[in-house]
Short mmCIF file of C-alpha atoms in Angstrom, two decimals:
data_model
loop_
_atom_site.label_atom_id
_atom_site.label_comp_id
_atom_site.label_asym_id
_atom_site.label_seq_id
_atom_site.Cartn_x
_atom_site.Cartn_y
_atom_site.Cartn_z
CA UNK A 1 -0.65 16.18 24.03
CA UNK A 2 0.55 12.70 24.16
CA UNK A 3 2.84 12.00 26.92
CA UNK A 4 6.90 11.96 25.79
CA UNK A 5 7.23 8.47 27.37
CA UNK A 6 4.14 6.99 29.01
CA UNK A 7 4.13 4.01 31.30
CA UNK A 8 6.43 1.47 29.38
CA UNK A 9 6.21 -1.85 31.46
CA UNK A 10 4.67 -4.35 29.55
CA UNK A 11 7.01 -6.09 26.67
CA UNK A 12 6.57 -4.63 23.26
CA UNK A 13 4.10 -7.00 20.76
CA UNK A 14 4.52 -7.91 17.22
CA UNK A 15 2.99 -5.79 14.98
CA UNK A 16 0.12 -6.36 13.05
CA UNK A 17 -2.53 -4.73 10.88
CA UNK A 18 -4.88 -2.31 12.63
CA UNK A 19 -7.02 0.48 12.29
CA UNK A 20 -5.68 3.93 12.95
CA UNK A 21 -6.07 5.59 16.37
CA UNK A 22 -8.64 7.59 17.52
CA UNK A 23 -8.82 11.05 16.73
CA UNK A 24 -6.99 13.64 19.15
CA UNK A 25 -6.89 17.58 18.90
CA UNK A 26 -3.69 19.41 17.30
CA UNK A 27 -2.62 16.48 15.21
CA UNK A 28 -1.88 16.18 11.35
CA UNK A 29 -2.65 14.92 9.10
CA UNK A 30 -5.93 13.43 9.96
CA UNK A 31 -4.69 12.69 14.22
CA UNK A 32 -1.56 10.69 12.96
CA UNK A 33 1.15 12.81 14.06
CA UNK A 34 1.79 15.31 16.17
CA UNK A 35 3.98 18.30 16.97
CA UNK A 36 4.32 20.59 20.03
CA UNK A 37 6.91 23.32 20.44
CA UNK A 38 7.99 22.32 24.30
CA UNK A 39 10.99 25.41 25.13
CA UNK A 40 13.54 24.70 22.78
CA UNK A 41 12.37 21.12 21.72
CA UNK A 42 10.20 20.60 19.28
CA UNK A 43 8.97 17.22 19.40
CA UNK A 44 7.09 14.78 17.24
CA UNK A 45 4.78 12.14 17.88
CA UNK A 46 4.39 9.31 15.95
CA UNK A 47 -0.01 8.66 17.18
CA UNK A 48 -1.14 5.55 15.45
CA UNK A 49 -0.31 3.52 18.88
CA UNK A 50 -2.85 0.64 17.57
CA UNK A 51 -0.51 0.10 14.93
CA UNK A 52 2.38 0.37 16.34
CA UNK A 53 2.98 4.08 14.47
CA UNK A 54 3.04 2.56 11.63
CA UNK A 55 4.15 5.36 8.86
CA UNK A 56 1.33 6.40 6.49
CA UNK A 57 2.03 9.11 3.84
CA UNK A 58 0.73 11.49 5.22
CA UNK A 59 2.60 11.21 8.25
CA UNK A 60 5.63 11.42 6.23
CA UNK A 61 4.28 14.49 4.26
CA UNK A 62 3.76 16.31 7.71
CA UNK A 63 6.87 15.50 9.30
CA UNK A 64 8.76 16.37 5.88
CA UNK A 65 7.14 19.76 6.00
CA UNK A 66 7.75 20.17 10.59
CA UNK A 67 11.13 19.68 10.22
CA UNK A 68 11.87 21.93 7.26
CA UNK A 69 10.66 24.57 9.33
CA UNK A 70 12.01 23.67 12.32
CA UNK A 71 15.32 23.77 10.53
CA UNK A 72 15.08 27.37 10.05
CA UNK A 73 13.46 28.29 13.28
CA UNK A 74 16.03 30.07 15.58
CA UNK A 75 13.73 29.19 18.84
CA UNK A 76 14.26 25.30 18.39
CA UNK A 77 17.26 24.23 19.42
CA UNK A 78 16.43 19.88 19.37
CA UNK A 79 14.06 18.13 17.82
CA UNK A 80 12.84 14.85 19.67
CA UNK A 81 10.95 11.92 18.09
CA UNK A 82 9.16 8.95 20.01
CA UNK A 83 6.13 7.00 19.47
CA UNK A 84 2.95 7.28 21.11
CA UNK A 85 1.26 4.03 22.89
CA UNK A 86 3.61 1.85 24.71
CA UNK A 87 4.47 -0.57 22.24
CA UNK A 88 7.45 1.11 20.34
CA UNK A 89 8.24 3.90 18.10
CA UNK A 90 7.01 2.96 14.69
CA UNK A 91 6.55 -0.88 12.80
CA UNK A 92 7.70 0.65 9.50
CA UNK A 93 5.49 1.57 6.78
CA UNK A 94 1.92 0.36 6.40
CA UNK A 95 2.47 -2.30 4.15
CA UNK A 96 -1.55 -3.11 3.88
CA UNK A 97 -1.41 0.51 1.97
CA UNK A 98 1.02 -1.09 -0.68
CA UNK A 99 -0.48 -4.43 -0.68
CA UNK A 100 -3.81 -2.33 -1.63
CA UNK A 101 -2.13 -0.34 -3.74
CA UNK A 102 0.09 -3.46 -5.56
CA UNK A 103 -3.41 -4.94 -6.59
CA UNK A 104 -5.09 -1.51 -7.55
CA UNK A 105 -1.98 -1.29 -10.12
CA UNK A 106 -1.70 1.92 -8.78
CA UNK A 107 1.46 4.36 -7.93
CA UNK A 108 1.02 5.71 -4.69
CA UNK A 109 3.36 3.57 -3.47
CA UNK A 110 6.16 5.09 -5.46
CA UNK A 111 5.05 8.06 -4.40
CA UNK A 112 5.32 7.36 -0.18
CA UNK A 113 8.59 6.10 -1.00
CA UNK A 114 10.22 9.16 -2.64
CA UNK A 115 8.63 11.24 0.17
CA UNK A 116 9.99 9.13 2.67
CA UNK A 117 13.39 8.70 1.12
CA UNK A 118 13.19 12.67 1.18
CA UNK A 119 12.44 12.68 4.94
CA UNK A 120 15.64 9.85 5.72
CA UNK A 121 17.63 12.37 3.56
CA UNK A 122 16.77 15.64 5.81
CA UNK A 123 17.13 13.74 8.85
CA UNK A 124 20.79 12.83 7.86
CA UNK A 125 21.44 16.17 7.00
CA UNK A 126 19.42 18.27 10.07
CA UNK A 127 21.23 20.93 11.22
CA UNK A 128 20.05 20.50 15.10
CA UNK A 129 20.55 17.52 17.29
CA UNK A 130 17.63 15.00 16.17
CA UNK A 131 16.80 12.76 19.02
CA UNK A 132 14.91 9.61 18.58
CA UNK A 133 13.76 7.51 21.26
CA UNK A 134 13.48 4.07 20.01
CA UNK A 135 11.58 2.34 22.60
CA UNK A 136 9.49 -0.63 21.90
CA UNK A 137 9.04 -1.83 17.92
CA UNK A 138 11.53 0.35 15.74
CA UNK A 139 11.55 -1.83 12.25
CA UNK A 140 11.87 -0.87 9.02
CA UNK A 141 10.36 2.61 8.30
CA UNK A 142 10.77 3.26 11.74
CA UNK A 143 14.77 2.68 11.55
CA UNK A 144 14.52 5.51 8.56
CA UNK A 145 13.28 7.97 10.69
CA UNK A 146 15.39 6.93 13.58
CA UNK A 147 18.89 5.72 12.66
CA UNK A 148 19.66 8.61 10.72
CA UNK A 149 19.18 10.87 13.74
CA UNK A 150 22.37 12.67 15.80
CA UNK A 151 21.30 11.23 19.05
CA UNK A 152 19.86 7.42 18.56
CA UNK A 153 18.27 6.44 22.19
CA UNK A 154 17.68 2.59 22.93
CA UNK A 155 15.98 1.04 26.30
CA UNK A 156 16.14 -2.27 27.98
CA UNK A 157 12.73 -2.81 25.30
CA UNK A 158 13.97 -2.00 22.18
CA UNK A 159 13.08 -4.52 19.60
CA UNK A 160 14.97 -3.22 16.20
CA UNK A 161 15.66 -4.20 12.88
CA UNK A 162 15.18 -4.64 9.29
CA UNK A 163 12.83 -8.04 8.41
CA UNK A 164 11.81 -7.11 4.57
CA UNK A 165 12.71 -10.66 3.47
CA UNK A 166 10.41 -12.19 5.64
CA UNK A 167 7.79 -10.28 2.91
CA UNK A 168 9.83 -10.48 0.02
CA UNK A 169 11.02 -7.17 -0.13
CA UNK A 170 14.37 -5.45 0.81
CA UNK A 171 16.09 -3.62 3.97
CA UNK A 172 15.64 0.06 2.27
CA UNK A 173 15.45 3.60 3.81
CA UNK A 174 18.91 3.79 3.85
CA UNK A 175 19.13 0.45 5.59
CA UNK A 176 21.40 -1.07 3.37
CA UNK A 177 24.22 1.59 3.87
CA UNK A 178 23.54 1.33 7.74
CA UNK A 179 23.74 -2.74 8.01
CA UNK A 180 26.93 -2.18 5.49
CA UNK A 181 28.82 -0.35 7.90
CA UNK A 182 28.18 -2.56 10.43
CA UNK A 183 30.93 -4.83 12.62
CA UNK A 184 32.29 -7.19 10.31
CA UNK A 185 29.73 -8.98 8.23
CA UNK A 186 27.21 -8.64 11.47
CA UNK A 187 24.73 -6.54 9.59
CA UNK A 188 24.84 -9.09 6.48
CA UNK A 189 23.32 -11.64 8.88
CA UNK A 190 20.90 -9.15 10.44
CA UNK A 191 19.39 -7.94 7.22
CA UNK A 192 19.16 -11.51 5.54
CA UNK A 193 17.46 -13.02 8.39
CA UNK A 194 15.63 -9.56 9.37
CA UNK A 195 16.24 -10.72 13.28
CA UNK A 196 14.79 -8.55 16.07
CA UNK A 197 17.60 -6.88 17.94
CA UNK A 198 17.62 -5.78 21.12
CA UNK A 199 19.17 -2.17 22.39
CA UNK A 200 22.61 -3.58 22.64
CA UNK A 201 22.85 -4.93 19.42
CA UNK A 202 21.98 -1.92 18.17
CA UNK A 203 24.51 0.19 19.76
CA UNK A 204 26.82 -2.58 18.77
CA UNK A 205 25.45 -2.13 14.78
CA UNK A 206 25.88 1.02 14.75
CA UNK A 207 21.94 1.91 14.71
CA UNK A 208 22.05 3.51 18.24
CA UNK A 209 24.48 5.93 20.48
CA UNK A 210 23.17 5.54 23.92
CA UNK A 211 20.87 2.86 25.97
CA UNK A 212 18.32 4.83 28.62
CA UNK A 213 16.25 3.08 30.58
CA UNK A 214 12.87 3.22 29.56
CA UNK A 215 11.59 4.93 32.99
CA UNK A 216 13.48 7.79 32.61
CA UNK A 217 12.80 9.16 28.86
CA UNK A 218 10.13 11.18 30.05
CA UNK A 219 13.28 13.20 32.44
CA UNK A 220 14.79 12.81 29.13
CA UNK A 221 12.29 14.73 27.40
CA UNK A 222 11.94 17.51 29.71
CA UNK A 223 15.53 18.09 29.94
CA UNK A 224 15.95 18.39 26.18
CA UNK A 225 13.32 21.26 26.39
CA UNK A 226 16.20 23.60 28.02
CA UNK A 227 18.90 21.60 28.13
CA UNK A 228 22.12 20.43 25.66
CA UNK A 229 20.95 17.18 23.81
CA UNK A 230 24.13 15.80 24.35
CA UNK A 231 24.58 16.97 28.49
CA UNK A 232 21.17 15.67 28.63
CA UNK A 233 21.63 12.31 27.33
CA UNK A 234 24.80 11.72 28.57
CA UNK A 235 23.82 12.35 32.18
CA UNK A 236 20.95 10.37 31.80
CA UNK A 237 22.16 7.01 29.68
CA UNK A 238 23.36 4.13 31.31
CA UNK A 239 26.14 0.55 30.36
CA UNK A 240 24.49 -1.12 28.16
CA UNK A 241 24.86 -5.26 28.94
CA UNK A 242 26.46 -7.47 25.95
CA UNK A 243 24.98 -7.77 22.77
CA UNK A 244 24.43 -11.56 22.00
CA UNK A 245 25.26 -10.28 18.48
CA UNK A 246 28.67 -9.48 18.92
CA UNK A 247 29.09 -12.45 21.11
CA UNK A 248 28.53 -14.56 17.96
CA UNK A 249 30.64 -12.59 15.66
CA UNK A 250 33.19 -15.07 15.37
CA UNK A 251 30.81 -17.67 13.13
CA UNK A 252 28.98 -14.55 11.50
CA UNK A 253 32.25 -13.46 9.74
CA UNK A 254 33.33 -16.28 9.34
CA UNK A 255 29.96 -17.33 7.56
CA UNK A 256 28.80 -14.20 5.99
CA UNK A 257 32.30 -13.55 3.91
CA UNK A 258 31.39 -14.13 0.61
CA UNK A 259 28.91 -12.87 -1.80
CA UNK A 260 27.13 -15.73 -2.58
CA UNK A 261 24.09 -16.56 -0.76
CA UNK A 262 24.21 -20.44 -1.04
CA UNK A 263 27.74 -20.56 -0.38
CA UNK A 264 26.84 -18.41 2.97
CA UNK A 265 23.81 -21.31 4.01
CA UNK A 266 26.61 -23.96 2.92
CA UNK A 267 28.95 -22.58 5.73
CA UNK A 268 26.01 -21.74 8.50
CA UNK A 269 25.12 -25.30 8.20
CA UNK A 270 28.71 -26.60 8.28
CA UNK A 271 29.01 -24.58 11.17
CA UNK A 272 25.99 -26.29 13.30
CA UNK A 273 24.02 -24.63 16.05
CA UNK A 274 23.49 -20.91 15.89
CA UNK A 275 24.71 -21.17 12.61
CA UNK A 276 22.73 -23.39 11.15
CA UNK A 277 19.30 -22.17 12.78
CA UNK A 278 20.39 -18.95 11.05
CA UNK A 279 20.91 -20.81 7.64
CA UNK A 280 17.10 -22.21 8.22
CA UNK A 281 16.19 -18.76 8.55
CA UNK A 282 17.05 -17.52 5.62
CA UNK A 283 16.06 -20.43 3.45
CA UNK A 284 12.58 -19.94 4.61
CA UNK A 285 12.56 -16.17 3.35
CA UNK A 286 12.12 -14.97 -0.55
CA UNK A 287 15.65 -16.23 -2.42
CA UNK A 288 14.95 -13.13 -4.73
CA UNK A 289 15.04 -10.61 -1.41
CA UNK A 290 18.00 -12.32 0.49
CA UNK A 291 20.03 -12.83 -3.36
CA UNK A 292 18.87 -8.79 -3.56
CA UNK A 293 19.45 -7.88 -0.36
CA UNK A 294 23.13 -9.45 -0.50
CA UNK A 295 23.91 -7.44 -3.59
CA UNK A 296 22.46 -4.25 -2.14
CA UNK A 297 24.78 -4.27 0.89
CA UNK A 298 27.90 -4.79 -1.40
CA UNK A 299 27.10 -1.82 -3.15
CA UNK A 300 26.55 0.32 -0.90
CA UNK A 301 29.93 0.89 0.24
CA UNK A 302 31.94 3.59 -0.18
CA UNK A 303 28.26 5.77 -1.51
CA UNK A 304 25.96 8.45 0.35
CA UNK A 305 23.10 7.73 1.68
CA UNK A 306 21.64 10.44 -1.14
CA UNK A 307 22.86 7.65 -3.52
CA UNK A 308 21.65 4.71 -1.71
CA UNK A 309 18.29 5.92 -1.04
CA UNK A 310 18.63 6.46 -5.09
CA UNK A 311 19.49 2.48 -5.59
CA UNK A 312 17.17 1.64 -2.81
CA UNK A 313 14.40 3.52 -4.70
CA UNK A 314 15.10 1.65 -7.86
CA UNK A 315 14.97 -1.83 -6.29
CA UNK A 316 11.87 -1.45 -4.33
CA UNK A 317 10.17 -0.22 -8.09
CA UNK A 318 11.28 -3.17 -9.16
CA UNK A 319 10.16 -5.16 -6.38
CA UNK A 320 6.55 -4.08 -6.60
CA UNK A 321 6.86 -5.41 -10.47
CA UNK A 322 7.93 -9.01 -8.67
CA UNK A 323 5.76 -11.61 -7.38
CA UNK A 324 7.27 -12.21 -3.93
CA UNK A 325 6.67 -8.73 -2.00
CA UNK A 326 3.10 -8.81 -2.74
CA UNK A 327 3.18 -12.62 -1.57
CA UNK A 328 4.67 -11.63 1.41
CA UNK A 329 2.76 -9.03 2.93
CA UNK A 330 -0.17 -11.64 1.54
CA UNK A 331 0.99 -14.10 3.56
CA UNK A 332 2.17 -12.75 6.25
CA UNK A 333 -0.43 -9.69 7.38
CA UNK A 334 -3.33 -9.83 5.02
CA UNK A 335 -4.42 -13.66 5.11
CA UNK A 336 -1.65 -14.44 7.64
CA UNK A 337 -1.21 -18.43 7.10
CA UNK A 338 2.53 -17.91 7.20
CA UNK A 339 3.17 -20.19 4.10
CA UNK A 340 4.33 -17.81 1.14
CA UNK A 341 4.60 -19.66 -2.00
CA UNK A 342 8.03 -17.66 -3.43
CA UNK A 343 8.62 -17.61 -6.83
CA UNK A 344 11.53 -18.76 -7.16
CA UNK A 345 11.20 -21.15 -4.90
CA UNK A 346 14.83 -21.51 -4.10
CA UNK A 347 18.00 -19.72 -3.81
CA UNK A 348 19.69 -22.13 -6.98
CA UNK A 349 16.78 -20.51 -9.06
CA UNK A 350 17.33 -16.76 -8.64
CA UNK A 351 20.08 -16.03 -11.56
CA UNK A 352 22.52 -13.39 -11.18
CA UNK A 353 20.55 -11.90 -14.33
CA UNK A 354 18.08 -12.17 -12.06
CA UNK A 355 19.02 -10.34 -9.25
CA UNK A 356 20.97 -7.73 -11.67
CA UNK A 357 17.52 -6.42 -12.72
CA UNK A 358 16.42 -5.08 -9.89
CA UNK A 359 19.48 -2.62 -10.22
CA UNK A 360 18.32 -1.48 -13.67
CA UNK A 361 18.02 2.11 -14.15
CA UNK A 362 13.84 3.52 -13.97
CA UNK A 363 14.75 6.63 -16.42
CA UNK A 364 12.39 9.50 -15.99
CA UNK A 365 11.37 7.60 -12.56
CA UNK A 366 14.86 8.02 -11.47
CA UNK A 367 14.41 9.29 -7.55
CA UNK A 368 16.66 12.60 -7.56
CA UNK A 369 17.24 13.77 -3.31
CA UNK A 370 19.27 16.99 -2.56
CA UNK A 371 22.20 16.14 -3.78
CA UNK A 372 22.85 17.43 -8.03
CA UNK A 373 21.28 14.69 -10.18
CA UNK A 374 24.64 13.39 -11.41
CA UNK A 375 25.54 12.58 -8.23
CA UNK A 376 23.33 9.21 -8.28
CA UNK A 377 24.54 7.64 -11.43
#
């Protein structure tokens, strides 16, 4: 079995495409996750470490199907996610699969996603302590199956958040309702620039509870299999240092208090230095994602994240319809020259019309979670 936190010393690299890792006994489906009863942990391991764990769907299938067992299984007491490899805990979902997919015209996209959604909504809801140690990479997907969690575990190499408009899509496995609740208008600027956040910004976002060192998840891990989660982690976490995030919280408010993206660049600019490198940014992402994304976070509060996932689900249909997500992943994993060609082009050309049809209702597609169907109008 893979170890629970191998030797973690070199800095965590950017993801990139890849082909799954080799094959090891006792793992499903097809050696990309695995689970191992360990006492009373029961622990899953995220083992596509050339891609940085990069979700497939039948990873999500499996651990959909793990956990609704262990939920009902008296002789696990935690459940524990990491990542195998040592570059971090998952890069989100293979977006190569949906690029393939986008130009096949096919649907199995759709499908991943409501599976997915499915497996942020049990993870919300688990009845045992769910602890996720998000060392290394933890974007995107990886956030869903993290963030969600009772017991959220950054180290001194976490590398988080939510970068979808860099490909022209949107923050979405519950992201939205995370980043809304956020400090302030702090996780407006993380999700429309999708920056990389370190551990203490994301115990500062909310994202995270506790910061362990990276050299001592493995004593982590073995204490969960006997042990309270919450004795365990407590004894074992450490002070986190600042988060540079809430350092600059004074411009981000200031900045990101309004809900009109070109009236947020107009003030980042007038601002000057952090500011304004932030208002470049986001000028160089989609202007249909960050117009979307905007609108997503304001209407996420006050919901569930049953009904967000709902709205999420409806805006990434839509989003597969649109040019810029398959431009994005196009440009920036598949031919990789960097230079997406957005259509729009520019934030002045994306309409509220515009961004008000990625809202509209898919009917008999209509992504229904646990909660009663009426409950996501």
């Amino acid at each position: 079995m893979t170890d629970p936190a191998p030797n973690r010393t070199p800095a965590p690299a950017e993801p990139g495409p890849s082909e799954p890792a080799p094959s090891e006994q006792d793992a499903v489906p097809e050696q990309e996750v695995l689970f191992e009863q360990r006492g009373k942990l029961g622990v899953v391991t995220l083992n596509r470490p050339k891609a940085v764990n990069a979700l497939t769907a039948g990873m999500v299938t499996a651990m959909l199907a793990q956990l609704t067992a262990w939920a009902d299984d008296d002789t696990v007491a935690t459940v524990l996610v990491q990542g195998a490899g040592d570059r971090g805990l998952c890069a989100g979902g293979d977006i190569v699969a949906i690029y393939r997919d986008i130009l096949a015209g096919g649907d199995e996209t759709a499908g991943f996603w409501a599976d997915e959604y499915r497996l942020n909504s049990l993870i919300e809801k688990f009845p045992k302590p769910y602890v996720a140690f998000m060392d290394g990479l933890v974007l995107g997907g990886g956030v869903g199956i993290s963030a969600h969690g009772s017991l959220r575990i950054v180290t001194e190499r976490t590398r988080t958040g939510m970068p979808e408009t860099t490909i022209g899509f949107v923050p979405d496995v519950g992201g939205t309702l995370l980043l809304s609740r956020s400090p302030g208008e702090t996780g407006t600027h993380a999700a429309l620039t999708g920056a990389h956040l370190t551990g203490p910004d994301a115990l500062f976002l909310g994202l995270a509870d506790h910061l362990v060192p990276s050299g001592s998840l493995a004593d982590l891990a073995a204490a969960l299999e006997n042990e309270s989660a919450e004795d365990a982690v407590v004894r074992l976490a450490e002070k986190p240092p600042g988060s540079a995030l809430e350092a600059q919280r004074d411009w981000i408010d200031a900045c990101y208090a309004t809900d009109d993206a070109e009236e947020i660049v107009r003030r980042l600019r007038s601002a000057g230095g952090e500011a304004a490198a932030a208002a470049d940014t986001i000028e160089a992402k989609s202007p249909t994602a960050v117009k979307v994304t905007l609108a997503s976070l304001r209407r996420s509060n006050g919901l569930s994240l049953d009904q967000v996932l709902a709205e999420e689900y409806r805006v990434g249909l839509h989003c597969l319809a649109g040019p810029d997500f398959r431009e994005g992943i196009r440009a920036q994993v598949v031919d990789k020259d960097r230079n997406p060609q957005w259509r729009p082009a520019t934030l002045q050309e994306v309409h509220a019309d515009d961004v008000e049809r990625y809202f509209a209702p898919l009917g008999d597609r209509e992504l229904v979670l646990w909660e009663r169907e009426s409950d996501h109008a």
